[in-house]
Amino acid sequence: ADGRVMVNGGRNEVSSARVFDWRTNTWTRDRNMTGGRWYNTTVAFGQGNVFTATGSGTGNRTAERWNASTGWTNLTGIPWGSAVLDVEAGYARHWHPFLSLAPDGRVLHFGPTDTMHWLTMAGTGTITTSGGTVPGAHYPKEGSFAMYDEGKILVAGGGANTTQNPSDSTTG
């Protein structure tokens, strides 16, 4: 909430987190996540809270919330393994999930899987199917995305499918 930057996880599946304070040009080590992660995705959401999910390592089947006063909490209401990893054919377990903060405070998970999900962070968290799927045969693994307006996301590139990934020029 104050503009500091958090970096968590990384090579060799580390569980550490660090915060960069732009005002003092310093890095400070914060409390460790509950599991090591590499290739995780992290999203900042209201009141200085941070959400992270998946990645390779001991944290690949979980989601966590960080808060400055309490540190990292495993969100047991978001069973990432059984809700996403075990049911999505071809999903690479240690790949960055596409996550973005929605205008209403929920987090949208929109790939690289066919099924999209809504995530909430209150209490132990929740995950529900959004009712939508990624259109057509586009599989955005190795693609990129950007929020270009409030509640609007552009996804570009990726693979043609989940197993053989020649470049795909699809955008949506």
Coordinates of C-alpha atoms in Angstrom, one line a residue:
A1 CA 0.0 0.0 0.0
D2 CA 3.0 2.3 0.5
G3 CA 4.7 1.6 -2.8
R4 CA 7.3 -0.9 -1.5
V5 CA 8.0 -3.9 -3.8
M6 CA 7.9 -7.5 -2.6
V7 CA 9.9 -10.3 -4.2
N8 CA 9.1 -13.8 -3.0
G9 CA 10.2 -17.3 -4.0
G10 CA 12.7 -17.9 -6.8
R11 CA 15.4 -20.2 -8.2
N12 CA 15.9 -23.5 -6.3
E13 CA 12.4 -23.2 -4.8
V14 CA 13.2 -20.8 -2.0
S15 CA 10.6 -19.8 0.6
S16 CA 12.1 -16.4 1.4
A17 CA 10.6 -13.0 0.7
R18 CA 12.2 -9.6 0.6
V19 CA 10.8 -6.1 0.4
F20 CA 12.4 -3.2 -1.4
D21 CA 11.8 0.2 0.1
W22 CA 12.3 2.8 -2.6
R23 CA 12.5 5.6 -0.1
T24 CA 15.6 4.3 1.5
N25 CA 16.9 2.2 -1.4
T26 CA 17.2 -0.9 0.9
W27 CA 16.1 -4.5 0.8
T28 CA 14.7 -6.1 3.9
R29 CA 14.2 -9.8 4.5
D30 CA 10.6 -10.6 5.5
R31 CA 9.1 -13.8 7.0
N32 CA 9.3 -17.0 4.9
M33 CA 6.4 -18.3 2.9
T34 CA 5.0 -21.6 4.2
G35 CA 6.4 -23.4 1.2
G36 CA 9.2 -22.9 -1.3
R37 CA 8.2 -21.7 -4.7
W38 CA 9.8 -21.1 -8.1
Y39 CA 7.6 -19.9 -11.0
N40 CA 4.9 -18.6 -8.7
T41 CA 2.7 -15.6 -9.4
T42 CA 2.2 -12.9 -6.9
V43 CA -0.5 -10.2 -6.9
A44 CA -0.9 -7.2 -4.6
F45 CA -4.5 -6.6 -3.4
G46 CA -6.1 -4.1 -1.0
Q47 CA -4.6 -2.8 2.2
G48 CA -1.1 -4.0 1.6
N49 CA -2.0 -7.7 1.3
V50 CA -0.2 -10.0 -1.2
F51 CA -1.4 -13.3 -2.7
T52 CA 0.9 -15.9 -4.3
A53 CA 0.1 -19.3 -5.8
T54 CA 1.7 -22.4 -7.4
G55 CA 5.3 -22.7 -8.6
S56 CA 7.5 -25.7 -8.4
G57 CA 8.6 -26.8 -4.9
T58 CA 6.8 -27.6 -1.7
G59 CA 4.4 -24.7 -2.3
N60 CA 3.2 -25.8 -5.7
R61 CA -0.2 -27.1 -4.5
T62 CA -1.0 -24.2 -2.3
A63 CA -1.9 -20.5 -2.2
E64 CA -0.8 -18.0 0.4
R65 CA -1.7 -14.5 1.7
W66 CA 0.9 -12.1 3.1
N67 CA 0.1 -9.3 5.5
A68 CA 2.6 -7.0 7.1
S69 CA 1.4 -7.8 10.7
T70 CA 0.9 -11.6 10.3
G71 CA 3.3 -12.6 7.6
W72 CA 2.4 -15.6 5.3
T73 CA -0.8 -17.7 5.8
N74 CA -1.6 -20.8 3.9
L75 CA -5.1 -20.3 2.4
T76 CA -6.6 -23.7 2.9
G77 CA -9.8 -22.7 1.3
I78 CA -7.9 -22.5 -2.0
P79 CA -6.7 -26.0 -2.5
W80 CA -4.7 -25.2 -5.7
G81 CA -3.7 -28.8 -6.3
S82 CA -7.1 -30.4 -6.3
A83 CA -8.9 -27.4 -7.8
V84 CA -6.5 -26.6 -10.6
L85 CA -3.5 -28.9 -11.0
D86 CA -5.3 -32.2 -10.8
V87 CA -8.2 -31.4 -13.0
E88 CA -6.7 -29.4 -15.9
A89 CA -5.2 -31.6 -18.6
G90 CA -1.7 -30.6 -19.6
Y91 CA -1.3 -27.9 -17.0
A92 CA 2.4 -27.5 -16.2
R93 CA 2.5 -27.7 -12.4
H94 CA 5.3 -25.3 -12.0
W95 CA 4.3 -22.7 -14.5
H96 CA 3.2 -19.1 -13.7
P97 CA -0.6 -18.9 -13.3
F98 CA -2.2 -15.9 -14.9
L99 CA -3.7 -13.9 -12.0
S100 CA -5.1 -10.4 -12.0
L101 CA -6.9 -8.2 -9.4
A102 CA -10.5 -7.6 -10.4
P103 CA -12.2 -4.2 -9.6
D104 CA -14.3 -5.9 -6.9
G105 CA -11.2 -7.1 -5.0
R106 CA -11.3 -10.8 -6.1
V107 CA -8.5 -12.3 -8.1
L108 CA -9.2 -13.8 -11.5
H109 CA -7.2 -16.9 -12.5
F110 CA -7.4 -17.0 -16.3
G111 CA -4.7 -19.4 -17.5
P112 CA -2.7 -21.1 -18.7
T113 CA -5.7 -23.4 -18.2
D114 CA -9.0 -23.7 -20.1
T115 CA -11.1 -23.1 -16.9
M116 CA -11.1 -19.7 -15.3
H117 CA -11.6 -19.2 -11.5
W118 CA -12.4 -16.5 -9.0
L119 CA -10.3 -16.4 -5.9
T120 CA -11.2 -14.5 -2.7
M121 CA -8.7 -13.8 0.2
A122 CA -11.0 -13.4 3.2
G123 CA -10.6 -15.9 6.0
T124 CA -9.0 -19.1 4.6
G125 CA -9.8 -18.0 1.0
T126 CA -12.1 -19.5 -1.6
I127 CA -11.8 -20.7 -5.2
T128 CA -14.8 -21.0 -7.5
T129 CA -15.1 -21.7 -11.3
S130 CA -15.9 -18.4 -13.0
G131 CA -18.2 -20.1 -15.5
G132 CA -16.0 -19.0 -18.4
T133 CA -13.2 -20.7 -20.3
V134 CA -10.3 -19.5 -22.4
P135 CA -11.8 -19.1 -25.9
G136 CA -11.1 -21.6 -28.7
A137 CA -7.9 -23.8 -28.7
H138 CA -5.7 -21.0 -27.4
Y139 CA -3.4 -22.1 -24.6
P140 CA -1.5 -19.1 -23.3
K141 CA 1.4 -20.9 -21.6
E142 CA 4.6 -18.9 -22.4
G143 CA 2.4 -16.0 -23.4
S144 CA 2.0 -12.7 -21.6
F145 CA -0.8 -10.5 -20.4
A146 CA -1.5 -7.0 -19.3
M147 CA -4.4 -5.2 -17.6
Y148 CA -5.0 -2.3 -20.0
D149 CA -8.1 -0.8 -18.3
E150 CA -10.0 -1.5 -15.0
G151 CA -11.3 -5.1 -15.3
K152 CA -9.9 -5.6 -18.9
I153 CA -7.0 -7.9 -19.7
L154 CA -5.2 -8.5 -23.0
V155 CA -3.6 -11.9 -23.4
A156 CA -1.1 -12.3 -26.2
G157 CA 0.9 -15.2 -27.6
G158 CA 1.6 -18.6 -26.0
G159 CA 1.5 -22.1 -27.3
A160 CA -0.9 -23.7 -29.8
N161 CA -1.7 -26.4 -27.3
T162 CA -0.6 -27.9 -24.0
T163 CA 2.0 -30.4 -25.2
Q164 CA 3.6 -29.0 -28.3
N165 CA 4.1 -25.3 -28.0
P166 CA 5.0 -23.7 -31.3
S167 CA 4.4 -19.9 -31.0
D168 CA 0.9 -18.7 -31.3
S169 CA 0.0 -15.2 -32.5
T170 CA -3.5 -15.3 -30.9
T171 CA -4.6 -12.4 -28.8
G172 CA -7.7 -12.0 -26.8

